[in-house]
Amino acid sequence: MPLFKFAISKKDRDSGARLGRLETAHGGVDTPVFMAVGTQGTVKGMTPRQLSDCGVGMVLGNTYHLMLRPGSERIAQLGGLHRFMAWDGPILTDSGGFQVFSLADLTKRDDRGVTFRSHIDGDLIRLDPERSMKVQRDLGSDVVMAFDDCTPYPADHAATRASMALTHRWADHSLNYFQGGHQSLFGIVQGGMYADLRDASVRELCAKPFAGFAVGGLSVGEPKELMYPILRHTAPQLPEDKPRYLMGVGTPADLVNAVSAGIDMFDCVMPTRNARNGYAFTSEGPVSIKQAAHKDSDLPLDPNCDCYTCTRFTRAYLNHIYRAGEILASVLMTLHNLSFYQNLMANMRRAIAADRFPAFKEQILQVYGARDILDYTLPDNATIEAHARNVEDHPSCG
């Protein structure tokens, strides 16, 4: 019996939303699912028990960071990432490609991989599909991501096509070096903001034996006017019987819009990072707890939330400890934001099951002042390239 299974139990009749179940060697999660980001083998400020109490069922680990510190070989010697971080649920690890794109001082990219300087100590590091697969094998995650080239934004059509071709070559190498076992390997579709390139990437990658597929290269600085229509164009083309993962996205509005396009899996640092900066997501919209308006408030952070933070502490207290610089402020805000995101996903699943997902989506979009993904039309390539040139000439426009 395979250790990795994915099954769709219901499809929304009025959108692309899907209700499903993902099973791994370390348990299963219902989809759509939001994974908490544990970059360094920890979701910042949270114990594994707190994560479970928030409703988190699956976490993401970061290949790039764990490779550099403490090192994947050390984690393997200590029993793998599950044991190392005391998390017994499913773990997905990214390939390291995005972090090379966003953090490292890139010195060389070639057909086989990248050479870059560590952001920690400046050492010269080589990362390629073979090493990415080796590191993720050492970590022992349940879902492994193929090594890819994350296309920056803005990028013209020719540069995007060349970047996509690298991703396709590295996908083949990743498959060659992947050893299976309890792990499953996902491919990553690239192609930037260009529909013809996304089509080509889908055709190329979906012909390969990946267990699931991610839509990469979004939320890298592009406006919603480009992100939403290219996502809506790409997601429905991915295989119906395999999980679809949107990497690094996003806001509550992003999540409901992407689910309506057929996405099953998400990760993003937004709920935890925003929490540490004093921002909460609530059923009534965003709340900045550091604002003076909350210093005398005996209201909970979210009157419709039953998390530990909202059932025990007032906005006045949260305002006080945040302004005092207490660590507990980040902990309590993170507890709430993760609970909110998990409740959001659970409510989406219930809405899909009850054939009322479009109404639920509209409610979230109204609360967060966002537009429906259906309102956006994908521009032609000439318009996208012109916009990219404008961003390059005037970076503040991005």
Short mmCIF file of C-alpha atoms in Angstrom, two decimals:
data_model
loop_
_atom_site.label_atom_id
_atom_site.label_comp_id
_atom_site.label_asym_id
_atom_site.label_seq_id
_atom_site.Cartn_x
_atom_site.Cartn_y
_atom_site.Cartn_z
CA MET A 1 0.00 0.00 0.00
CA PRO A 2 1.48 3.40 -0.96
CA LEU A 3 2.35 5.70 1.94
CA PHE A 4 1.18 8.79 0.04
CA LYS A 5 -2.42 9.03 -1.06
CA PHE A 6 -4.62 11.87 -2.21
CA ALA A 7 -8.32 11.68 -2.91
CA ILE A 8 -10.96 14.27 -3.79
CA SER A 9 -14.26 13.67 -2.00
CA LYS A 10 -16.26 16.62 -3.35
CA LYS A 11 -16.03 19.39 -5.93
CA ASP A 12 -17.84 22.67 -5.60
CA ARG A 13 -20.52 22.94 -8.26
CA ASP A 14 -20.00 26.67 -8.85
CA SER A 15 -16.20 27.01 -8.74
CA GLY A 16 -13.00 25.00 -8.90
CA ALA A 17 -12.92 24.44 -5.12
CA ARG A 18 -12.17 20.86 -4.04
CA LEU A 19 -12.56 18.96 -0.77
CA GLY A 20 -10.00 16.22 -0.27
CA ARG A 21 -7.72 14.21 1.97
CA LEU A 22 -3.93 13.89 1.85
CA GLU A 23 -2.37 10.85 3.58
CA THR A 24 1.32 10.47 4.39
CA ALA A 25 3.52 8.19 6.48
CA HIS A 26 3.09 10.64 9.37
CA GLY A 27 -0.67 11.01 9.18
CA GLY A 28 -3.13 12.88 7.05
CA VAL A 29 -4.72 16.28 6.61
CA ASP A 30 -7.95 17.42 5.04
CA THR A 31 -7.65 19.77 2.09
CA PRO A 32 -7.69 22.65 1.37
CA VAL A 33 -4.91 22.90 3.95
CA PHE A 34 -2.71 25.74 5.19
CA MET A 35 0.76 24.67 6.36
CA ALA A 36 2.50 26.63 9.11
CA VAL A 37 6.01 27.68 8.09
CA GLY A 38 8.79 26.27 10.29
CA THR A 39 11.79 27.73 8.50
CA GLN A 40 14.47 26.73 11.00
CA GLY A 41 12.72 23.60 12.24
CA THR A 42 10.40 25.71 14.37
CA VAL A 43 7.31 27.82 13.78
CA LYS A 44 8.58 30.96 15.45
CA GLY A 45 7.51 31.16 19.10
CA MET A 46 5.36 28.02 19.01
CA THR A 47 5.79 24.60 20.59
CA PRO A 48 4.49 21.58 18.66
CA ARG A 49 1.71 21.20 21.24
CA GLN A 50 0.64 24.80 20.68
CA LEU A 51 0.60 24.21 16.93
CA SER A 52 -1.69 21.23 17.40
CA ASP A 53 -3.92 23.25 19.72
CA CYS A 54 -4.20 25.89 16.98
CA GLY A 55 -5.40 23.21 14.56
CA VAL A 56 -2.19 22.99 12.52
CA GLY A 57 -1.91 19.58 10.90
CA MET A 58 1.07 20.00 8.56
CA VAL A 59 4.18 22.16 8.66
CA LEU A 60 6.82 23.30 6.18
CA GLY A 61 10.56 23.03 6.72
CA ASN A 62 13.17 24.96 4.78
CA THR A 63 15.87 23.03 2.93
CA TYR A 64 18.16 26.04 2.39
CA HIS A 65 18.22 27.14 6.02
CA LEU A 66 18.44 23.66 7.56
CA MET A 67 21.19 22.69 5.10
CA LEU A 68 23.29 25.66 6.27
CA ARG A 69 22.43 25.35 9.96
CA PRO A 70 22.55 22.89 11.75
CA GLY A 71 23.18 20.77 8.62
CA SER A 72 21.03 18.01 7.21
CA GLU A 73 23.51 15.27 8.11
CA ARG A 74 23.29 16.21 11.79
CA ILE A 75 19.49 16.17 11.64
CA ALA A 76 19.59 12.75 9.98
CA GLN A 77 21.92 11.43 12.69
CA LEU A 78 19.46 12.67 15.30
CA GLY A 79 16.54 10.79 13.74
CA GLY A 80 15.26 13.17 11.07
CA LEU A 81 13.34 16.42 11.15
CA HIS A 82 10.18 14.97 12.73
CA ARG A 83 12.10 13.77 15.77
CA PHE A 84 14.45 16.77 15.79
CA MET A 85 11.61 19.28 16.11
CA ALA A 86 9.26 16.91 18.01
CA TRP A 87 6.54 17.14 15.37
CA ASP A 88 4.75 13.89 14.55
CA GLY A 89 2.51 15.16 11.76
CA PRO A 90 3.25 15.56 8.04
CA ILE A 91 6.12 17.81 6.94
CA LEU A 92 6.73 19.33 3.51
CA THR A 93 10.19 20.66 2.69
CA ASP A 94 10.84 23.17 -0.06
CA SER A 95 13.75 22.64 -2.43
CA GLY A 96 15.84 25.68 -1.48
CA GLY A 97 15.40 27.31 -4.87
CA PHE A 98 13.32 30.24 -3.66
CA GLN A 99 15.73 31.08 -0.84
CA VAL A 100 18.67 31.08 -3.25
CA PHE A 101 16.63 33.51 -5.37
CA SER A 102 15.62 35.75 -2.48
CA LEU A 103 18.41 35.58 0.12
CA ALA A 104 21.71 34.44 -1.30
CA ASP A 105 24.40 36.42 -3.07
CA LEU A 106 24.14 34.42 -6.28
CA THR A 107 27.49 34.01 -7.99
CA LYS A 108 26.76 31.43 -10.67
CA ARG A 109 23.79 29.66 -12.25
CA ASP A 110 24.30 26.87 -14.76
CA ASP A 111 22.43 23.95 -16.26
CA ARG A 112 23.16 21.79 -13.22
CA GLY A 113 22.48 24.16 -10.32
CA VAL A 114 23.61 27.31 -8.52
CA THR A 115 26.69 28.41 -6.61
CA PHE A 116 26.19 31.15 -4.05
CA ARG A 117 27.54 32.66 -0.87
CA SER A 118 25.91 31.76 2.42
CA HIS A 119 23.99 34.61 4.03
CA ILE A 120 25.33 33.34 7.39
CA ASP A 121 29.12 33.28 6.97
CA GLY A 122 29.84 34.04 3.32
CA ASP A 123 31.02 30.52 2.51
CA LEU A 124 30.68 29.42 -1.09
CA ILE A 125 27.85 26.88 -1.35
CA ARG A 126 26.74 24.63 -4.20
CA LEU A 127 23.08 23.65 -4.45
CA ASP A 128 21.73 21.56 -7.28
CA PRO A 129 18.99 18.94 -7.74
CA GLU A 130 21.22 16.15 -6.41
CA ARG A 131 22.10 18.00 -3.22
CA SER A 132 18.54 19.27 -2.75
CA MET A 133 17.22 15.70 -2.94
CA LYS A 134 19.99 14.51 -0.58
CA VAL A 135 19.25 17.22 1.99
CA GLN A 136 15.51 16.56 1.87
CA ARG A 137 16.16 12.82 2.18
CA ASP A 138 18.28 13.52 5.29
CA LEU A 139 15.48 15.64 6.72
CA GLY A 140 12.98 12.84 6.14
CA SER A 141 10.05 15.05 5.17
CA ASP A 142 6.90 13.49 3.78
CA VAL A 143 6.62 15.77 0.74
CA VAL A 144 9.77 16.78 -1.14
CA MET A 145 9.87 19.60 -3.66
CA ALA A 146 11.84 19.39 -6.92
CA PHE A 147 14.69 21.87 -7.23
CA ASP A 148 13.53 24.80 -9.36
CA ASP A 149 14.59 28.20 -10.62
CA CYS A 150 12.26 30.84 -9.20
CA THR A 151 11.74 33.43 -11.94
CA PRO A 152 11.95 36.95 -10.53
CA TYR A 153 9.45 39.70 -11.22
CA PRO A 154 9.73 41.64 -13.41
CA ALA A 155 11.18 39.48 -16.18
CA ASP A 156 10.68 39.64 -19.93
CA HIS A 157 9.38 36.70 -21.96
CA ALA A 158 12.82 35.51 -23.10
CA ALA A 159 14.32 35.56 -19.60
CA THR A 160 11.26 33.82 -18.19
CA ARG A 161 11.44 31.14 -20.87
CA ALA A 162 15.11 30.50 -20.09
CA SER A 163 14.39 30.28 -16.36
CA MET A 164 11.52 27.87 -17.01
CA ALA A 165 13.78 25.67 -19.13
CA LEU A 166 16.18 25.42 -16.18
CA THR A 167 13.31 24.37 -13.93
CA HIS A 168 12.36 21.65 -16.40
CA ARG A 169 15.92 20.33 -16.61
CA TRP A 170 16.26 20.37 -12.86
CA ALA A 171 12.91 18.59 -12.51
CA ASP A 172 14.34 15.70 -14.54
CA HIS A 173 17.48 15.66 -12.40
CA SER A 174 15.39 15.78 -9.22
CA LEU A 175 13.41 12.75 -10.37
CA ASN A 176 16.64 10.91 -11.15
CA TYR A 177 18.12 11.56 -7.70
CA PHE A 178 14.89 11.11 -5.72
CA GLN A 179 14.90 7.80 -3.86
CA GLY A 180 11.27 7.47 -2.78
CA GLY A 181 10.68 5.44 0.36
CA HIS A 182 8.09 7.14 2.54
CA GLN A 183 8.67 10.42 0.67
CA SER A 184 6.74 11.82 -2.30
CA LEU A 185 8.11 14.30 -4.84
CA PHE A 186 6.18 17.31 -6.18
CA GLY A 187 7.06 19.20 -9.36
CA ILE A 188 6.94 23.00 -9.58
CA VAL A 189 5.31 24.76 -12.53
CA GLN A 190 7.00 28.01 -13.53
CA GLY A 191 6.53 30.41 -16.47
CA GLY A 192 6.15 33.77 -14.76
CA MET A 193 3.18 35.89 -15.79
CA TYR A 194 3.02 34.51 -19.34
CA ALA A 195 0.13 32.17 -20.16
CA ASP A 196 1.91 30.45 -23.04
CA LEU A 197 4.89 29.65 -20.82
CA ARG A 198 2.67 28.41 -18.00
CA ASP A 199 0.93 26.17 -20.56
CA ALA A 200 4.29 24.82 -21.70
CA SER A 201 5.43 24.19 -18.14
CA VAL A 202 2.22 22.34 -17.28
CA ARG A 203 2.57 20.14 -20.36
CA GLU A 204 6.21 19.38 -19.65
CA LEU A 205 5.92 18.65 -15.94
CA CYS A 206 2.57 16.88 -15.90
CA ALA A 207 3.99 14.26 -18.25
CA LYS A 208 6.44 13.28 -15.48
CA PRO A 209 5.71 10.96 -12.52
CA PHE A 210 5.34 13.57 -9.79
CA ALA A 211 2.99 12.85 -6.87
CA GLY A 212 1.70 16.43 -6.89
CA PHE A 213 2.28 19.81 -8.46
CA ALA A 214 3.02 23.29 -7.16
CA VAL A 215 2.44 26.62 -8.83
CA GLY A 216 5.66 28.52 -8.20
CA GLY A 217 6.88 31.98 -9.10
CA LEU A 218 3.88 33.87 -7.75
CA SER A 219 3.79 36.37 -4.88
CA VAL A 220 7.28 37.52 -5.89
CA GLY A 221 6.38 41.20 -6.23
CA GLU A 222 3.82 41.15 -9.01
CA PRO A 223 0.45 42.94 -8.62
CA LYS A 224 -2.78 41.03 -8.06
CA GLU A 225 -3.80 42.11 -11.57
CA LEU A 226 -1.19 39.64 -12.85
CA MET A 227 -1.04 37.03 -10.08
CA TYR A 228 -4.73 36.19 -9.96
CA PRO A 229 -5.42 35.72 -13.67
CA ILE A 230 -2.27 33.62 -14.24
CA LEU A 231 -3.21 31.44 -11.26
CA ARG A 232 -6.75 31.08 -12.54
CA HIS A 233 -5.33 30.16 -15.95
CA THR A 234 -2.81 27.63 -14.63
CA ALA A 235 -4.39 25.75 -11.71
CA PRO A 236 -7.26 24.05 -13.60
CA GLN A 237 -4.76 22.55 -16.06
CA LEU A 238 -3.01 20.54 -13.33
CA PRO A 239 -4.03 16.88 -12.92
CA GLU A 240 -7.36 16.47 -11.15
CA ASP A 241 -6.23 13.44 -9.17
CA LYS A 242 -3.11 15.02 -7.66
CA PRO A 243 -2.71 17.76 -5.03
CA ARG A 244 -2.20 21.33 -6.23
CA TYR A 245 0.02 23.53 -4.09
CA LEU A 246 0.33 27.33 -4.29
CA MET A 247 3.66 28.31 -2.78
CA GLY A 248 4.13 31.30 -0.48
CA VAL A 249 0.59 32.72 -0.64
CA GLY A 250 -0.98 34.50 1.26
CA THR A 251 -3.73 36.68 2.72
CA PRO A 252 -7.20 35.39 3.67
CA ALA A 253 -8.48 36.84 0.38
CA ASP A 254 -5.68 35.08 -1.52
CA LEU A 255 -6.64 31.77 0.08
CA VAL A 256 -10.33 31.85 -0.77
CA ASN A 257 -9.61 33.10 -4.28
CA ALA A 258 -7.00 30.40 -4.87
CA VAL A 259 -9.24 27.66 -3.48
CA SER A 260 -11.92 28.78 -5.91
CA ALA A 261 -9.35 28.26 -8.69
CA GLY A 262 -8.73 24.67 -7.56
CA ILE A 263 -5.74 24.94 -5.19
CA ASP A 264 -5.48 22.40 -2.34
CA MET A 265 -2.35 23.35 -0.36
CA PHE A 266 -0.84 26.60 0.90
CA ASP A 267 2.01 27.95 3.01
CA CYS A 268 2.96 31.47 3.95
CA VAL A 269 4.82 33.31 6.71
CA MET A 270 2.14 36.00 6.78
CA PRO A 271 0.16 34.86 9.86
CA THR A 272 3.30 34.42 11.98
CA ARG A 273 5.30 37.38 10.67
CA ASN A 274 2.35 39.74 10.95
CA ALA A 275 1.70 38.50 14.48
CA ARG A 276 5.23 39.38 15.56
CA ASN A 277 4.66 42.86 14.12
CA GLY A 278 1.43 43.37 16.05
CA TYR A 279 -1.06 42.62 13.28
CA ALA A 280 -3.91 40.17 13.71
CA PHE A 281 -6.28 38.61 11.20
CA THR A 282 -9.82 38.49 12.58
CA SER A 283 -13.35 37.69 11.47
CA GLU A 284 -13.96 41.44 11.34
CA GLY A 285 -10.83 42.28 9.34
CA PRO A 286 -7.24 43.14 10.24
CA VAL A 287 -6.39 44.58 13.66
CA SER A 288 -3.19 46.45 14.57
CA ILE A 289 -2.89 45.80 18.29
CA LYS A 290 -0.16 48.43 18.73
CA GLN A 291 -2.59 51.26 18.01
CA ALA A 292 -3.46 53.44 20.98
CA ALA A 293 -7.18 52.87 20.34
CA HIS A 294 -6.84 49.44 21.98
CA LYS A 295 -5.10 50.47 25.20
CA ASP A 296 -8.35 50.71 27.20
CA SER A 297 -10.32 48.02 25.37
CA ASP A 298 -11.60 45.03 27.32
CA LEU A 299 -12.69 43.32 24.09
CA PRO A 300 -11.02 40.15 22.86
CA LEU A 301 -8.85 40.33 19.78
CA ASP A 302 -11.62 38.56 17.82
CA PRO A 303 -15.08 38.13 19.40
CA ASN A 304 -15.77 35.16 17.12
CA CYS A 305 -12.59 33.23 17.94
CA ASP A 306 -12.24 30.59 20.66
CA CYS A 307 -8.44 30.37 20.65
CA TYR A 308 -6.40 30.63 23.86
CA THR A 309 -5.57 34.28 23.19
CA CYS A 310 -9.11 35.42 22.50
CA THR A 311 -10.73 33.53 25.39
CA ARG A 312 -8.31 34.81 28.04
CA PHE A 313 -6.82 38.18 27.12
CA THR A 314 -8.13 41.62 26.25
CA ARG A 315 -6.96 43.96 23.54
CA ALA A 316 -5.76 46.31 26.28
CA TYR A 317 -3.46 43.63 27.69
CA LEU A 318 -2.15 42.66 24.26
CA ASN A 319 -1.55 46.34 23.47
CA HIS A 320 0.35 46.75 26.75
CA ILE A 321 2.66 43.74 26.38
CA TYR A 322 3.33 44.52 22.72
CA ARG A 323 4.30 48.11 23.48
CA ALA A 324 6.41 46.88 26.42
CA GLY A 325 8.32 44.57 24.09
CA GLU A 326 7.32 41.39 25.90
CA ILE A 327 7.94 38.08 24.11
CA LEU A 328 4.48 36.93 25.19
CA ALA A 329 2.91 39.45 22.82
CA SER A 330 4.37 37.66 19.80
CA VAL A 331 3.39 34.27 21.23
CA LEU A 332 -0.23 35.22 21.89
CA MET A 333 -0.64 37.04 18.58
CA THR A 334 0.87 34.07 16.72
CA LEU A 335 -1.44 31.66 18.54
CA HIS A 336 -4.39 33.68 17.38
CA ASN A 337 -3.30 34.19 13.78
CA LEU A 338 -2.53 30.50 13.27
CA SER A 339 -5.88 29.60 14.84
CA PHE A 340 -7.62 32.08 12.57
CA TYR A 341 -5.98 30.62 9.47
CA GLN A 342 -6.81 27.06 10.49
CA ASN A 343 -10.42 28.05 11.24
CA LEU A 344 -10.58 29.80 7.88
CA MET A 345 -9.52 26.60 6.12
CA ALA A 346 -11.94 24.49 8.18
CA ASN A 347 -14.78 26.87 7.34
CA MET A 348 -13.84 26.69 3.66
CA ARG A 349 -13.97 22.90 3.80
CA ARG A 350 -17.39 23.02 5.47
CA ALA A 351 -18.63 25.50 2.88
CA ILE A 352 -17.49 23.27 0.01
CA ALA A 353 -19.18 20.27 1.63
CA ALA A 354 -22.42 22.23 2.01
CA ASP A 355 -22.39 23.70 -1.53
CA ARG A 356 -22.09 27.25 -0.23
CA PHE A 357 -18.46 28.05 -0.99
CA PRO A 358 -19.08 31.05 -3.34
CA ALA A 359 -21.10 32.80 -0.62
CA PHE A 360 -18.38 32.09 1.93
CA LYS A 361 -15.72 33.43 -0.42
CA GLU A 362 -17.71 36.61 -1.00
CA GLN A 363 -18.01 37.12 2.76
CA ILE A 364 -14.24 36.90 3.28
CA LEU A 365 -13.54 39.19 0.32
CA GLN A 366 -15.92 41.80 1.73
CA VAL A 367 -14.37 41.66 5.21
CA TYR A 368 -10.87 42.08 3.78
CA GLY A 369 -11.80 44.61 1.10
CA ALA A 370 -10.51 42.45 -1.74
CA ARG A 371 -11.65 41.72 -5.28
CA ASP A 372 -12.80 38.38 -6.63
CA ILE A 373 -10.29 36.45 -8.73
CA LEU A 374 -13.00 36.28 -11.39
CA ASP A 375 -12.82 40.07 -11.80
CA TYR A 376 -9.34 39.92 -13.30
CA THR A 377 -8.47 39.32 -16.95
CA LEU A 378 -5.05 38.10 -18.03
CA PRO A 379 -3.26 40.71 -20.17
CA ASP A 380 -1.49 39.70 -23.35
CA ASN A 381 2.27 39.19 -23.38
CA ALA A 382 3.02 42.61 -24.86
CA THR A 383 1.13 44.31 -22.02
CA ILE A 384 2.89 42.18 -19.40
CA GLU A 385 6.32 42.98 -20.84
CA ALA A 386 5.48 46.68 -20.98
CA HIS A 387 4.42 46.56 -17.33
CA ALA A 388 7.65 44.74 -16.45
CA ARG A 389 9.73 47.42 -18.17
CA ASN A 390 7.84 50.10 -16.31
CA VAL A 391 8.53 48.39 -12.98
CA GLU A 392 12.24 48.12 -13.83
CA ASP A 393 12.35 51.83 -14.71
CA HIS A 394 10.23 52.89 -11.72
CA PRO A 395 10.60 50.29 -8.93
CA SER A 396 8.11 52.03 -6.66
CA CYS A 397 5.37 51.14 -9.12
CA GLY A 398 5.77 47.44 -8.30
#
